[in-house]
Short mmCIF file of C-alpha atoms in Angstrom, two decimals:
data_model
loop_
_atom_site.label_atom_id
_atom_site.label_comp_id
_atom_site.label_asym_id
_atom_site.label_seq_id
_atom_site.Cartn_x
_atom_site.Cartn_y
_atom_site.Cartn_z
CA MET A 1 -24.83 2.63 31.07
CA ALA A 2 -21.08 3.22 30.87
CA ALA A 3 -19.09 1.94 27.92
CA PRO A 4 -17.07 -1.22 28.65
CA THR A 5 -13.44 -1.18 29.70
CA PHE A 6 -10.66 -3.75 29.47
CA ARG A 7 -6.91 -3.94 29.97
CA ILE A 8 -4.64 -3.65 26.95
CA GLU A 9 -3.17 -7.04 27.84
CA ASP A 10 -6.59 -8.49 26.95
CA LEU A 11 -6.95 -6.59 23.67
CA ALA A 12 -6.66 -9.74 21.55
CA LEU A 13 -9.86 -11.04 23.16
CA HIS A 14 -11.90 -8.06 21.95
CA ALA A 15 -13.07 -7.55 18.39
CA GLY A 16 -13.08 -4.15 16.80
CA PHE A 17 -9.40 -3.19 16.97
CA ARG A 18 -6.80 -3.33 14.22
CA HIS A 19 -3.02 -3.52 14.52
CA LEU A 20 -1.19 -0.74 12.70
CA SER A 21 1.29 -3.20 11.17
CA SER A 22 -1.57 -4.17 8.84
CA ILE A 23 -1.67 -0.70 7.24
CA ALA A 24 0.52 -0.24 4.20
CA GLY A 25 2.47 2.96 3.68
CA ILE A 26 2.77 4.17 7.27
CA THR A 27 5.77 4.24 9.60
CA LEU A 28 5.58 3.82 13.38
CA ASP A 29 7.57 5.69 16.00
CA LEU A 30 5.41 5.55 19.12
CA ARG A 31 7.09 8.23 21.21
CA TYR A 32 5.63 7.21 24.57
CA GLY A 33 7.39 3.89 24.09
CA THR A 34 10.70 5.80 24.05
CA PRO A 35 12.30 8.57 26.17
CA ASN A 36 11.63 10.99 23.26
CA ASN A 37 8.55 12.67 24.76
CA PHE A 38 7.79 15.49 27.19
CA VAL A 39 8.03 13.16 30.22
CA GLY A 40 11.46 11.92 29.12
CA ARG A 41 10.89 8.22 29.78
CA ASP A 42 9.38 5.12 28.21
CA LEU A 43 5.78 4.87 29.39
CA TYR A 44 4.75 1.82 27.33
CA GLY A 45 7.44 -0.68 28.26
CA ASP A 46 6.35 -4.11 27.04
CA LEU A 47 2.84 -2.96 26.11
CA ASP A 48 1.94 -3.21 22.41
CA CYS A 49 0.20 0.11 21.73
CA ALA A 50 0.35 -0.02 17.93
CA TRP A 51 -3.42 -0.39 17.66
CA LEU A 52 -6.46 1.70 16.77
CA HIS A 53 -10.16 0.97 16.82
CA LYS A 54 -10.94 -0.55 13.43
CA GLU A 55 -12.95 2.50 12.31
CA ALA A 56 -10.03 4.84 12.99
CA ALA A 57 -7.50 2.39 11.55
CA ASP A 58 -9.47 2.05 8.31
CA ALA A 59 -9.59 5.84 8.00
CA LEU A 60 -5.83 6.05 8.61
CA GLU A 61 -5.34 3.49 5.85
CA ALA A 62 -7.42 5.67 3.53
CA ALA A 63 -5.33 8.73 4.44
CA SER A 64 -2.13 6.79 3.76
CA SER A 65 -3.45 5.71 0.37
CA VAL A 66 -4.32 9.28 -0.60
CA LEU A 67 -0.91 10.54 0.48
CA SER A 68 0.84 7.78 -1.47
CA SER A 69 -1.06 8.66 -4.63
CA THR A 70 -0.58 12.44 -4.40
CA HIS A 71 2.88 12.62 -2.76
CA PRO A 72 4.57 9.24 -3.35
CA HIS A 73 7.80 10.37 -1.64
CA LEU A 74 5.97 10.99 1.67
CA ARG A 75 4.63 8.72 4.39
CA LEU A 76 2.46 9.12 7.44
CA LEU A 77 4.59 8.74 10.56
CA VAL A 78 2.46 7.65 13.54
CA LEU A 79 3.73 9.11 16.82
CA ASP A 80 0.99 7.79 19.11
CA ALA A 81 -2.14 5.71 18.67
CA LEU A 82 -3.84 3.59 21.34
CA ARG A 83 -2.78 5.09 24.70
CA PRO A 84 -3.99 3.05 27.67
CA GLN A 85 -5.77 4.84 30.50
CA ARG A 86 -2.91 4.05 32.89
CA VAL A 87 -0.50 5.95 30.63
CA GLN A 88 -2.90 8.89 30.37
CA GLU A 89 -2.92 9.00 34.16
CA ALA A 90 0.89 9.05 34.23
CA LEU A 91 0.97 11.93 31.74
CA TRP A 92 -1.57 13.87 33.78
CA GLN A 93 0.45 13.34 36.96
CA ALA A 94 3.55 14.70 35.20
CA LEU A 95 1.76 17.99 34.44
CA GLU A 96 -0.74 18.21 37.31
CA GLY A 97 -0.77 21.60 38.99
CA THR A 98 0.59 23.39 35.92
CA PRO A 99 -1.20 25.23 33.09
CA LEU A 100 0.10 22.56 30.70
CA THR A 101 -2.73 20.20 31.67
CA MET A 102 -4.70 22.06 28.97
CA TYR A 103 -2.91 19.79 26.52
CA LEU A 104 -4.28 16.62 28.11
CA ALA A 105 -7.71 15.12 28.62
CA HIS A 106 -8.42 14.58 32.30
CA PRO A 107 -8.17 10.84 33.03
CA ALA A 108 -11.63 10.87 34.62
CA ALA A 109 -13.14 11.83 31.27
CA GLY A 110 -10.72 9.74 29.26
CA SER A 111 -8.46 10.61 26.37
CA ILE A 112 -9.85 9.66 22.97
CA HIS A 113 -6.50 7.90 22.51
CA SER A 114 -7.60 5.44 25.22
CA PHE A 115 -10.52 4.38 23.03
CA GLY A 116 -8.27 3.86 20.00
CA MET A 117 -10.08 6.70 18.26
CA ALA A 118 -7.29 9.30 18.06
CA VAL A 119 -3.88 9.35 16.46
CA ASP A 120 -0.83 11.61 16.67
CA VAL A 121 0.81 11.76 13.26
CA THR A 122 3.21 13.73 11.11
CA LEU A 123 4.67 13.52 7.60
CA ALA A 124 8.03 12.00 6.75
CA ASP A 125 10.14 11.90 3.62
CA ALA A 126 11.76 8.56 2.87
CA GLY A 127 15.16 10.19 2.51
CA ALA A 128 15.11 13.28 4.70
CA GLY A 129 13.06 12.17 7.70
CA GLU A 130 10.27 14.16 9.36
CA LEU A 131 9.01 17.25 7.59
CA ASP A 132 9.56 20.52 9.45
CA MET A 133 6.29 21.57 11.08
CA GLY A 134 7.74 24.54 12.95
CA THR A 135 7.77 22.66 16.25
CA PRO A 136 8.51 19.06 17.19
CA PHE A 137 5.87 16.65 18.46
CA ASP A 138 4.96 17.26 22.11
CA ASP A 139 5.99 20.90 21.96
CA LEU A 140 3.53 22.22 24.52
CA THR A 141 3.59 25.86 23.42
CA GLU A 142 1.26 28.08 21.44
CA LEU A 143 3.53 27.70 18.42
CA SER A 144 2.00 24.23 18.04
CA HIS A 145 -1.56 25.58 17.93
CA PRO A 146 -3.23 25.38 14.50
CA ALA A 147 -5.64 28.08 15.64
CA LEU A 148 -2.76 30.55 16.08
CA GLU A 149 -0.70 29.73 12.99
CA GLU A 150 -1.60 32.82 11.01
CA GLY A 151 -0.50 35.14 13.78
CA TYR A 152 2.83 33.38 14.25
CA PHE A 153 3.36 33.43 10.50
CA LEU A 154 2.85 37.19 10.46
CA GLN A 155 5.34 37.51 13.32
CA GLY A 156 7.89 35.45 11.38
CA GLN A 157 7.93 32.54 13.85
CA LEU A 158 6.34 30.16 11.38
CA THR A 159 7.24 30.11 7.69
CA GLU A 160 5.25 29.37 4.55
CA HIS A 161 7.05 26.03 4.46
CA HIS A 162 5.86 25.14 7.98
CA LEU A 163 2.28 26.10 7.17
CA ALA A 164 2.30 24.21 3.88
CA ASN A 165 3.48 21.04 5.63
CA ARG A 166 0.84 21.36 8.34
CA GLN A 167 -1.89 22.08 5.82
CA LEU A 168 -0.95 19.04 3.75
CA LEU A 169 -1.13 16.84 6.84
CA ARG A 170 -4.54 18.27 7.74
CA ARG A 171 -5.90 17.83 4.21
CA VAL A 172 -4.89 14.19 4.11
CA MET A 173 -6.28 13.42 7.56
CA THR A 174 -9.50 15.42 7.44
CA GLY A 175 -10.18 14.16 3.92
CA SER A 176 -10.34 10.68 5.40
CA GLY A 177 -12.74 11.59 8.20
CA TYR A 178 -10.44 12.72 10.99
CA ARG A 179 -10.83 16.00 12.88
CA GLY A 180 -7.93 18.19 13.96
CA ILE A 181 -7.88 20.17 17.19
CA SER A 182 -6.96 23.79 17.88
CA THR A 183 -3.94 23.20 20.13
CA GLU A 184 -1.79 20.44 18.57
CA TRP A 185 -0.96 20.18 14.87
CA TRP A 186 -0.21 16.46 15.22
CA HIS A 187 -3.43 15.30 16.94
CA PHE A 188 -6.49 14.00 15.09
CA ASP A 189 -9.71 12.50 16.49
CA PHE A 190 -11.94 10.10 14.64
CA GLY A 191 -15.53 10.73 15.68
CA ASP A 192 -17.26 13.01 18.15
CA ARG A 193 -15.56 12.91 21.55
CA GLN A 194 -18.75 12.68 23.61
CA GLN A 195 -20.10 9.86 21.47
CA VAL A 196 -16.79 8.00 21.59
CA ARG A 197 -16.65 8.24 25.38
CA ALA A 198 -20.25 7.06 25.69
CA ASN A 199 -20.25 4.24 23.17
CA TYR A 200 -16.76 2.82 22.63
CA PRO A 201 -14.71 0.57 24.92
CA ARG A 202 -11.90 2.23 26.89
CA VAL A 203 -8.57 0.46 27.16
CA LEU A 204 -6.99 0.52 30.61
#
């Protein structure tokens, strides 16, 4: 039996999701609600996408608390959270027919973002803004791949500073139950992807 689906406009009728405004110590800059993304346009419009499934939101709160206690001058900056299926389809269409689709889950399978069980996040300093991770968010090149960092460091394309910032972000997130992926330093899943797709509601 397939997991249930519902439109994001009906999210308030469904238990199990938590608004990110309820999490202390994080900052929101949902890039797909602005032109500052690889598509170059606002894909969210009037949709409120500042949500996660409660399990993922509680873990993000734990990560924020750890960061605040160990690095009080830093904050988690959330770049994307709940991404409705319709937006995932628009992103896929923007890259369809190119090798860059490797950076996206096929809409038929469903992005873990569409279940509220993934978050795109970076670190920000209250005074200086985003920490330098060696690439910006949505940089769809191998320089963004955690799996290739060591090689790019040896080539001089990533510095010790870049790696230290990425490693701090990973420690904070994985220490709270999230899992990073090999191709994007900013992306973290909460839970096994197959189990999420089978058992959690998808937001359309």
